[in-house]
Short mmCIF file of C-alpha atoms and ligand atoms in Angstrom, two decimals:
data_model
loop_
_atom_site.label_atom_id
_atom_site.label_comp_id
_atom_site.label_asym_id
_atom_site.label_seq_id
_atom_site.Cartn_x
_atom_site.Cartn_y
_atom_site.Cartn_z
CA MET A 1 -27.60 45.74 14.19
CA THR A 2 -25.41 48.07 16.23
CA ASN A 3 -23.07 50.54 14.63
CA ALA A 4 -20.10 48.64 15.96
CA ALA A 5 -21.33 45.33 14.63
CA LYS A 6 -22.07 46.87 11.24
CA ALA A 7 -18.57 48.16 11.00
CA GLY A 8 -17.05 44.86 11.98
CA LEU A 9 -15.07 47.02 14.33
CA ASP A 10 -12.63 45.28 16.62
CA ARG A 11 -11.62 46.76 19.90
CA ARG A 12 -8.05 47.54 18.88
CA GLN A 13 -9.23 49.45 15.80
CA PHE A 14 -11.61 51.42 17.98
CA LEU A 15 -9.01 52.29 20.56
CA LYS A 16 -6.61 53.60 17.93
CA GLN A 17 -9.00 56.50 17.54
CA PHE A 18 -8.60 57.70 21.08
CA THR A 19 -5.80 59.88 22.32
CA GLY A 20 -4.22 58.17 25.28
CA ALA A 21 -6.32 55.11 24.62
CA THR A 22 -3.89 52.59 26.04
CA THR A 23 -3.81 54.10 29.49
CA LEU A 24 -7.52 54.75 29.38
CA VAL A 25 -8.15 51.05 28.88
CA ALA A 26 -5.71 50.00 31.55
CA ALA A 27 -7.35 52.33 34.00
CA THR A 28 -10.96 51.48 33.38
CA GLY A 29 -10.38 47.86 32.54
CA GLU A 30 -13.66 46.02 32.35
CA VAL A 31 -15.64 49.13 31.68
CA LEU A 32 -14.03 49.79 28.32
CA ALA A 33 -13.79 46.11 27.39
CA LYS A 34 -17.43 46.25 26.31
CA ALA A 35 -18.21 46.75 22.64
CA PRO A 36 -18.04 50.44 21.78
CA GLU A 37 -21.57 50.45 20.41
CA VAL A 38 -21.86 54.18 20.14
CA LEU A 39 -18.75 54.77 18.11
CA PRO A 40 -19.59 55.80 14.59
CA PRO A 41 -18.30 52.83 12.51
CA ILE A 42 -15.07 53.11 10.52
CA TRP A 43 -16.25 54.06 7.05
CA LYS A 44 -16.21 51.58 4.21
CA GLN A 45 -17.92 52.21 0.91
CA THR A 46 -20.74 49.68 0.57
CA SER A 47 -22.73 51.22 -2.27
CA GLU A 48 -22.23 53.25 -5.42
CA ARG A 49 -25.68 54.80 -5.04
CA LYS A 50 -25.92 58.60 -5.23
CA ILE A 51 -28.61 60.32 -3.19
CA ARG A 52 -29.90 63.33 -5.14
CA ILE A 53 -30.37 66.08 -2.58
CA GLY A 54 -31.85 69.57 -2.88
CA ILE A 55 -30.48 72.18 -0.46
CA VAL A 56 -32.64 75.11 0.64
CA GLY A 57 -31.45 78.12 2.63
CA GLY A 58 -28.29 79.87 1.48
CA ARG A 59 -26.70 80.91 4.74
CA PHE A 60 -26.39 78.04 7.24
CA GLY A 61 -27.29 75.74 4.35
CA CYS A 62 -23.93 76.55 2.71
CA SER A 63 -21.92 75.04 5.55
CA PHE A 64 -22.26 71.30 4.91
CA GLN A 65 -20.31 68.87 2.72
CA TRP A 66 -22.96 67.30 0.46
CA HIS A 67 -20.77 67.78 -2.62
CA GLU A 68 -17.88 65.88 -1.02
CA HIS A 69 -19.81 62.76 -0.03
CA PRO A 70 -19.22 59.82 -2.40
CA ASN A 71 -22.89 58.80 -2.15
CA CYS A 72 -24.42 62.22 -2.74
CA THR A 73 -25.08 64.64 -5.57
CA VAL A 74 -26.47 68.10 -5.02
CA ALA A 75 -29.22 68.06 -7.64
CA ALA A 76 -30.67 71.52 -7.01
CA VAL A 77 -30.60 74.44 -4.58
CA SER A 78 -32.95 77.23 -3.59
CA ASP A 79 -33.24 80.44 -1.66
CA LEU A 80 -35.83 83.20 -1.94
CA ILE A 81 -32.94 85.68 -2.04
CA PRO A 82 -31.07 85.37 -5.38
CA LYS A 83 -27.59 86.09 -4.03
CA ARG A 84 -28.02 83.39 -1.38
CA CYS A 85 -29.20 81.00 -4.06
CA GLN A 86 -26.05 81.78 -6.02
CA ALA A 87 -23.96 81.17 -2.91
CA LEU A 88 -25.46 77.69 -2.67
CA GLN A 89 -24.78 77.01 -6.35
CA GLN A 90 -21.20 78.08 -5.95
CA ARG A 91 -20.63 76.16 -2.74
CA TYR A 92 -22.01 72.89 -4.06
CA GLY A 93 -21.10 73.29 -7.75
CA CYS A 94 -24.75 72.91 -8.69
CA ALA A 95 -26.19 74.23 -11.94
CA LYS A 96 -29.88 73.85 -11.12
CA ALA A 97 -31.57 76.45 -8.92
CA TYR A 98 -35.22 76.99 -8.02
CA GLU A 99 -36.74 80.24 -6.87
CA SER A 100 -38.30 78.60 -3.81
CA LEU A 101 -38.57 75.39 -1.81
CA GLU A 102 -42.14 75.17 -3.04
CA LYS A 103 -40.83 74.86 -6.62
CA LEU A 104 -37.91 72.59 -5.74
CA VAL A 105 -40.10 69.91 -4.15
CA LEU A 106 -41.94 69.48 -7.49
CA ASP A 107 -38.74 68.11 -9.08
CA PRO A 108 -39.24 64.32 -9.34
CA SER A 109 -35.50 63.68 -9.69
CA ILE A 110 -34.81 64.81 -6.12
CA ASP A 111 -34.72 62.11 -3.39
CA ALA A 112 -34.16 64.28 -0.33
CA VAL A 113 -34.22 67.91 0.77
CA GLY A 114 -32.04 69.82 3.23
CA VAL A 115 -34.24 72.41 4.95
CA PHE A 116 -31.99 75.21 6.24
CA THR A 117 -34.67 77.88 6.29
CA ASP A 118 -35.78 80.11 9.18
CA ALA A 119 -36.69 78.19 12.34
CA PRO A 120 -40.39 79.15 12.46
CA SER A 121 -40.82 77.60 8.96
CA HIS A 122 -39.15 74.25 9.66
CA ALA A 123 -42.31 72.29 10.48
CA LYS A 124 -44.23 73.69 7.50
CA HIS A 125 -41.31 73.05 5.15
CA VAL A 126 -40.66 69.52 6.42
CA LEU A 127 -44.33 68.60 5.98
CA LEU A 128 -44.30 70.05 2.47
CA CYS A 129 -41.23 68.00 1.51
CA MET A 130 -42.76 64.80 2.88
CA ASP A 131 -46.04 65.53 1.08
CA HIS A 132 -43.96 65.42 -2.10
CA GLY A 133 -42.30 62.14 -1.17
CA LYS A 134 -38.92 63.58 -0.17
CA HIS A 135 -36.76 62.47 2.75
CA VAL A 136 -35.75 65.48 4.84
CA ILE A 137 -32.91 66.78 6.93
CA SER A 138 -33.87 69.96 8.77
CA ALA A 139 -31.91 72.52 10.76
CA VAL A 140 -32.79 72.88 14.45
CA PRO A 141 -35.21 73.23 16.13
CA ALA A 142 -37.59 70.60 14.77
CA CYS A 143 -40.60 72.82 15.42
CA MET A 144 -41.91 75.70 17.53
CA ASP A 145 -45.12 74.37 19.13
CA LEU A 146 -46.79 71.14 20.23
CA GLU A 147 -49.28 71.03 17.34
CA GLN A 148 -46.40 71.09 14.88
CA ALA A 149 -44.65 68.32 16.83
CA GLN A 150 -47.73 66.12 16.58
CA ALA A 151 -48.15 66.85 12.87
CA MET A 152 -44.51 66.01 12.10
CA LYS A 153 -44.67 62.75 13.99
CA ALA A 154 -47.91 61.79 12.23
CA LYS A 155 -46.52 62.66 8.79
CA LYS A 156 -43.31 60.70 9.31
CA GLU A 157 -45.26 57.65 10.48
CA ALA A 158 -47.79 57.92 7.63
CA THR A 159 -45.19 58.27 4.87
CA GLY A 160 -42.32 56.16 6.22
CA LEU A 161 -39.93 58.76 4.82
CA LYS A 162 -36.71 59.49 6.68
CA TYR A 163 -36.39 62.61 8.82
CA MET A 164 -33.24 63.83 10.53
CA MET A 165 -32.61 66.93 12.61
CA ALA A 166 -29.19 68.47 11.95
CA GLU A 167 -28.25 68.86 15.63
CA THR A 168 -24.65 69.97 15.81
CA THR A 169 -24.33 69.19 19.54
CA TYR A 170 -24.85 65.49 18.86
CA TYR A 171 -21.67 65.31 16.74
CA ARG A 172 -19.40 67.55 18.77
CA ARG A 173 -16.37 65.51 19.81
CA HIS A 174 -17.26 65.99 23.48
CA THR A 175 -20.71 64.58 22.97
CA MET A 176 -19.42 61.63 20.97
CA MET A 177 -16.95 60.88 23.75
CA ALA A 178 -19.56 61.31 26.48
CA ARG A 179 -21.86 58.89 24.63
CA ARG A 180 -19.12 56.34 24.48
CA LEU A 181 -18.17 56.74 28.16
CA HIS A 182 -21.80 56.55 29.24
CA ARG A 183 -22.57 53.44 27.22
CA ASP A 184 -19.44 51.74 28.53
CA GLY A 185 -20.32 52.58 32.12
CA ALA A 186 -17.33 54.85 32.77
CA PHE A 187 -19.55 57.40 34.55
CA GLY A 188 -21.19 54.71 36.68
CA ASN A 189 -24.72 55.86 37.34
CA LEU A 190 -25.03 59.22 35.56
CA ILE A 191 -26.77 61.13 38.32
CA TYR A 192 -26.79 64.70 37.04
CA CYS A 193 -25.99 66.74 33.95
CA GLU A 194 -25.68 70.47 33.31
CA ALA A 195 -25.87 71.87 29.79
CA GLU A 196 -25.91 75.35 28.36
CA TYR A 197 -26.01 77.30 25.15
CA TYR A 198 -24.88 80.89 25.53
CA HIS A 199 -24.80 83.22 22.54
CA PRO A 200 -24.88 86.84 23.66
CA TRP A 201 -26.32 89.50 21.39
CA PRO A 202 -27.09 92.36 23.75
CA SER A 203 -28.80 95.60 22.82
CA GLY A 204 -26.62 97.85 20.69
CA SER A 205 -24.11 95.12 19.78
CA GLY A 206 -22.98 94.32 16.26
CA GLU A 207 -24.07 90.75 16.87
CA ARG A 208 -27.65 91.86 17.52
CA HIS A 209 -27.61 93.94 14.37
CA HIS A 210 -26.24 90.99 12.41
CA LEU A 211 -28.73 88.42 13.74
CA ALA A 212 -31.92 90.36 14.31
CA PHE A 213 -32.01 92.47 11.12
CA TYR A 214 -31.59 91.86 7.39
CA ASN A 215 -31.74 94.83 5.02
CA GLY A 216 -33.19 96.92 7.85
CA LYS A 217 -36.05 94.47 8.52
CA ARG A 218 -36.48 92.26 11.55
CA THR A 219 -35.52 88.60 11.05
CA TRP A 220 -37.11 85.61 12.77
CA ARG A 221 -34.42 85.92 15.46
CA TYR A 222 -35.82 89.26 16.66
CA GLY A 223 -37.18 88.48 20.14
CA LEU A 224 -36.73 84.71 19.68
CA PRO A 225 -37.57 82.95 22.99
CA PRO A 226 -34.37 81.19 24.08
CA MET A 227 -36.23 78.08 25.18
CA LEU A 228 -37.75 77.70 21.72
CA TYR A 229 -34.16 77.09 20.64
CA PRO A 230 -33.23 74.45 23.24
CA THR A 231 -31.68 71.65 21.25
CA HIS A 232 -28.02 72.67 21.56
CA SER A 233 -28.49 72.22 25.32
CA THR A 234 -30.97 69.35 25.61
CA GLY A 235 -28.95 67.37 23.05
CA PHE A 236 -26.12 67.02 25.55
CA LEU A 237 -28.23 64.76 27.77
CA VAL A 238 -30.89 63.27 25.49
CA GLY A 239 -28.27 62.71 22.78
CA VAL A 240 -25.92 60.95 25.21
CA THR A 241 -28.18 58.72 27.32
CA GLY A 242 -31.37 58.57 25.24
CA GLU A 243 -33.47 59.41 28.30
CA ARG A 244 -36.52 61.63 28.06
CA LEU A 245 -37.24 64.90 29.84
CA THR A 246 -40.58 64.55 31.60
CA LYS A 247 -40.98 67.63 33.83
CA VAL A 248 -39.61 71.15 33.83
CA SER A 249 -39.51 74.24 35.97
CA CYS A 250 -38.00 77.15 34.06
CA VAL A 251 -37.19 80.64 35.28
CA GLY A 252 -36.89 83.29 32.60
CA HIS A 253 -34.96 86.54 32.78
CA ARG A 254 -36.65 89.72 31.56
CA PRO A 255 -33.95 92.23 30.55
CA PRO A 256 -35.07 95.64 31.80
CA GLY A 257 -35.43 98.36 29.16
CA ASP A 258 -34.41 96.18 26.21
CA GLU A 259 -36.21 97.24 23.03
CA MET A 260 -36.44 93.66 21.70
CA TYR A 261 -37.98 91.76 24.62
CA GLY A 262 -41.51 92.26 25.91
CA GLU A 263 -44.95 90.82 25.36
CA ASP A 264 -45.78 93.68 22.98
CA LYS A 265 -42.34 93.97 21.35
CA ASN A 266 -41.88 90.97 19.07
CA VAL A 267 -43.91 88.45 17.08
CA TYR A 268 -43.39 85.80 19.74
CA ARG A 269 -44.80 88.03 22.53
CA ASN A 270 -41.61 87.03 24.34
CA PRO A 271 -40.21 88.99 27.29
CA PHE A 272 -37.24 86.67 28.04
CA ASP A 273 -33.63 86.81 26.87
CA SER A 274 -32.61 83.82 29.03
CA GLY A 275 -34.20 80.65 30.33
CA MET A 276 -32.77 78.56 33.16
CA GLY A 277 -34.57 75.22 33.26
CA MET A 278 -34.53 72.49 35.87
CA PHE A 279 -35.73 69.28 34.30
CA LEU A 280 -36.49 65.79 35.58
CA THR A 281 -35.95 62.75 33.36
CA ASP A 282 -37.79 59.49 32.94
CA ARG A 283 -34.89 57.88 34.85
CA SER A 284 -35.41 60.30 37.77
CA HIS A 285 -32.27 62.28 37.00
CA PRO A 286 -32.17 66.05 37.53
CA PHE A 287 -30.91 68.07 34.54
CA ARG A 288 -30.07 71.77 34.62
CA CYS A 289 -30.35 73.28 31.17
CA ASN A 290 -29.86 76.92 30.21
CA VAL A 291 -30.21 78.96 27.02
CA SER A 292 -29.29 82.63 27.01
CA TRP A 293 -28.91 85.47 24.52
CA GLY A 294 -27.99 87.90 27.30
CA ILE A 295 -25.25 86.77 29.62
CA LYS A 296 -21.55 87.37 29.03
CA ALA A 297 -20.52 83.79 28.30
CA HIS A 298 -20.21 81.86 25.10
CA GLY A 299 -20.54 78.38 23.75
CA GLU A 300 -22.40 75.12 23.76
CA ARG A 301 -21.20 72.88 26.55
CA ALA A 302 -22.10 70.41 29.26
CA GLN A 303 -20.81 68.58 32.27
CA TRP A 304 -21.87 65.07 33.14
CA PHE A 305 -21.62 63.71 36.70
CA GLY A 306 -21.88 60.04 37.60
CA ASP A 307 -21.13 58.18 40.81
CA LYS A 308 -17.87 56.86 39.27
CA GLY A 309 -16.80 59.46 36.72
CA ALA A 310 -17.39 62.92 35.34
CA MET A 311 -16.70 64.86 32.18
CA TYR A 312 -16.45 68.62 31.66
CA CYS A 313 -16.51 70.42 28.32
CA ALA A 314 -14.21 73.40 27.95
CA ALA A 315 -15.93 76.68 28.88
CA SER A 316 -15.50 80.32 27.93
CA GLY A 317 -14.78 80.98 31.62
CA GLY A 318 -11.59 78.93 31.50
CA GLN A 319 -12.67 75.43 32.48
CA PRO A 320 -10.62 73.03 30.34
CA THR A 321 -11.94 69.84 28.82
CA ASN A 322 -11.55 67.23 31.54
CA ILE A 323 -12.53 63.60 31.81
CA ILE A 324 -12.22 61.98 35.21
CA ILE A 325 -13.00 58.29 35.15
CA PRO A 326 -11.79 55.54 37.50
CA GLY A 327 -8.02 55.96 37.92
CA LYS A 328 -7.58 58.29 34.96
CA ARG A 329 -7.84 61.89 33.81
CA MET A 330 -7.94 62.93 30.15
CA ARG A 331 -7.85 66.40 28.67
CA SER A 332 -7.87 65.72 24.95
CA LEU A 333 -10.30 64.08 22.59
CA PRO A 334 -10.01 62.18 19.31
CA ASN A 335 -11.56 63.60 16.16
CA PHE A 336 -13.31 60.34 15.17
CA TRP A 337 -12.64 61.11 11.49
CA GLU A 338 -12.22 57.45 10.53
CA ALA A 339 -16.00 57.20 10.70
CA LEU A 340 -16.23 59.44 7.65
CA PRO A 341 -15.52 58.93 3.95
CA PRO A 342 -11.98 60.23 3.25
CA PRO A 343 -13.09 63.47 1.50
CA LEU A 344 -14.95 64.46 4.68
CA ARG A 345 -12.02 63.90 7.04
CA HIS A 346 -11.36 67.54 7.77
CA ALA A 347 -12.38 70.28 10.20
CA SER A 348 -15.93 71.58 9.85
CA GLY A 349 -18.42 73.88 11.55
CA HIS A 350 -19.72 73.74 15.13
CA GLY A 351 -16.99 71.66 16.71
CA GLY A 352 -16.43 69.49 13.66
CA SER A 353 -20.03 68.30 13.58
CA HIS A 354 -21.04 69.29 10.04
CA THR A 355 -19.16 66.51 8.24
CA PHE A 356 -20.72 63.95 10.60
CA ILE A 357 -24.23 65.32 10.06
CA THR A 358 -23.69 65.23 6.29
CA HIS A 359 -22.51 61.63 6.44
CA GLU A 360 -25.14 60.35 8.85
CA PHE A 361 -28.05 61.54 6.73
CA ILE A 362 -26.65 60.25 3.44
CA ASP A 363 -25.53 56.95 4.99
CA ALA A 364 -28.99 56.41 6.55
CA LEU A 365 -30.63 56.86 3.14
CA VAL A 366 -28.13 54.59 1.38
CA GLU A 367 -28.57 51.90 4.03
CA ASP A 368 -32.33 52.43 4.31
CA ARG A 369 -32.19 52.89 8.10
CA GLU A 370 -33.40 55.63 10.42
CA PRO A 371 -30.79 58.32 11.06
CA ALA A 372 -29.39 58.80 14.57
CA ILE A 373 -31.43 61.95 15.25
CA ASP A 374 -34.73 60.72 13.86
CA ILE A 375 -38.12 62.31 14.42
CA TYR A 376 -38.50 60.86 17.93
CA GLU A 377 -35.08 62.05 19.07
CA ALA A 378 -35.60 65.42 17.40
CA LEU A 379 -38.87 65.97 19.26
CA ALA A 380 -37.31 64.73 22.51
CA TYR A 381 -34.71 67.53 22.17
CA THR A 382 -37.17 70.21 21.00
CA VAL A 383 -40.46 69.78 22.87
CA PRO A 384 -39.01 70.15 26.41
CA GLY A 385 -37.97 73.71 25.51
CA ILE A 386 -41.48 74.57 24.30
CA VAL A 387 -42.85 73.52 27.70
CA ALA A 388 -39.99 75.24 29.55
CA HIS A 389 -40.95 78.49 27.82
CA GLN A 390 -44.54 78.02 29.06
CA SER A 391 -43.22 77.41 32.59
CA SER A 392 -41.28 80.66 32.59
CA PHE A 393 -44.55 82.60 32.10
CA LYS A 394 -45.77 80.91 35.31
CA ASP A 395 -42.76 81.91 37.43
CA GLY A 396 -41.19 78.48 37.10
CA GLU A 397 -44.22 76.32 37.88
CA GLN A 398 -43.26 72.70 37.23
CA LEU A 399 -45.04 71.40 34.12
CA ALA A 400 -45.31 67.93 32.60
CA ILE A 401 -43.67 67.46 29.17
CA PRO A 402 -45.70 65.51 26.60
CA GLN A 403 -43.83 62.67 24.90
CA PHE A 404 -43.82 61.96 21.17
CA ASP A 405 -42.22 58.53 21.11
CA PRO A 406 -43.76 55.64 19.16
CA ALA A 407 -46.94 54.29 20.77
N1 NAD B 1 -25.56 75.07 15.13
C1 NAD B 1 -26.67 74.97 14.44
O1 NAD B 1 -27.28 73.90 14.45
C2 NAD B 1 -27.20 76.15 13.68
C3 NAD B 1 -26.40 77.26 13.42
C4 NAD B 1 -26.93 78.31 12.63
C5 NAD B 1 -28.23 78.22 12.15
N2 NAD B 1 -28.99 77.12 12.45
C6 NAD B 1 -30.36 77.00 11.95
O2 NAD B 1 -30.34 76.98 10.53
C7 NAD B 1 -31.47 77.65 10.04
C8 NAD B 1 -31.00 78.72 9.05
O3 NAD B 1 -30.23 79.65 9.74
P1 NAD B 1 -29.74 80.98 9.00
O4 NAD B 1 -28.97 81.77 9.97
O5 NAD B 1 -29.13 80.61 7.72
O6 NAD B 1 -31.17 81.66 8.78
P2 NAD B 1 -31.55 82.82 7.78
O7 NAD B 1 -32.91 83.27 8.16
O8 NAD B 1 -30.45 83.81 7.68
O9 NAD B 1 -31.63 82.09 6.36
C9 NAD B 1 -32.71 81.28 6.00
C10 NAD B 1 -32.82 81.33 4.49
O10 NAD B 1 -33.92 80.50 4.10
C11 NAD B 1 -34.49 81.11 2.97
N3 NAD B 1 -35.87 80.63 2.79
C12 NAD B 1 -36.90 80.73 3.66
N4 NAD B 1 -38.02 80.21 3.12
C13 NAD B 1 -37.68 79.73 1.90
C14 NAD B 1 -38.42 79.10 0.87
N5 NAD B 1 -39.71 78.82 1.00
N6 NAD B 1 -37.75 78.77 -0.28
C15 NAD B 1 -36.42 79.04 -0.41
N7 NAD B 1 -35.70 79.65 0.53
C16 NAD B 1 -36.32 79.99 1.68
C17 NAD B 1 -34.45 82.59 3.27
O11 NAD B 1 -34.54 83.37 2.10
C18 NAD B 1 -33.12 82.74 3.97
O12 NAD B 1 -32.08 83.14 3.10
C19 NAD B 1 -32.21 78.25 11.21
O13 NAD B 1 -33.31 77.48 11.51
C20 NAD B 1 -31.23 78.17 12.34
O14 NAD B 1 -31.92 77.87 13.52
C21 NAD B 1 -28.50 76.09 13.19
#
């Protein structure tokens, strides 16, 4: 059943959520008369069930709203670092704490685990949770190599447990709007998309110190290959159209003289601070997708170009949000908050996405359905970057991207 059908959502209710909706409809007519399948449904409580979740990782893991969701209880928390564990307890009002994820998964009262640990540990931690019968939501990326991707797919299919990747791009308002416009045909044929994630932390900057070191020791971010962190970019296309990236040619940038990047300078043997990838999709669409820790620009954004319409996310260079569809321009977006339980209808991290991620995972467990960013979607966002990184060592040679969809 579609989201719209589940919600019993009528068109007028849906349109109330959109700024300028009346004129939008008049302008695009038939296009927007179709059922808005991709709209998150207007929330209605259908169950009193409480999912008992354990949250692991006391930095990013503190930024969700598990304690506010009417169908969720934070049953336990964990971080290897005591003060981060305490931060989780305080944030979620949770009395029970474990010294590690490895201890937390032994608790039989826990239904699901939120894995907000370091990126290189995600695959290992997700597999561990599933081995103990727990559903899992994991921070991005899903994994760091193709063997891990295969193992995660196999484990999910063998256990039938739910997996969700907490991709913030998917629930940015721009992405939600782009999904809706695409599904309703407002772009026409979506010919081309450009997406980018720019987060500069150049040598000598406070941001590099903050991200790459903790207590004087290197963190997992030290020398991190940008294309092993691709999901904030790939999510803008895969998360909007559902298409798959099948080929990539990626050119990497080697910053001269930087102490952090070089094949002998970090655990990843990574010389690149930026990756500019040109992908091809299974629908023969070109997709330009960049990730950079070096260039002087900021943000996660995309622009989508069809033969009838286009949409531009706001950019740090001054480009405003702009939607140009037949006969109409729009510069503002709705917040879609009616899709959420009332306690979650407020601003949240990464473009308002955290409340939606919280709700989607809990709602999927309550309704016993796969979450929107399930294992197949998560790998479709993550694996293309792994192959793009390989391409950049071959001066941009075009490589085929293996697919991890159901057989
Ligand atoms: N927009 C986004 O989607 C977004 C934003 C920020 C971070 N992230 C992701 O979230 C994750 C966490 O980011 P962060 O900045 O908080 O990382 P971090 O390295 O600062 O924190 C990770 C925490 O996990 C804890 N940990 C690791 N192994 C553990 C174990 N076995 N048991 C208990 N605790 C354990 C560590 O002690 C550490 O405090 C990363 O994977 C990052 O990629 C995503």
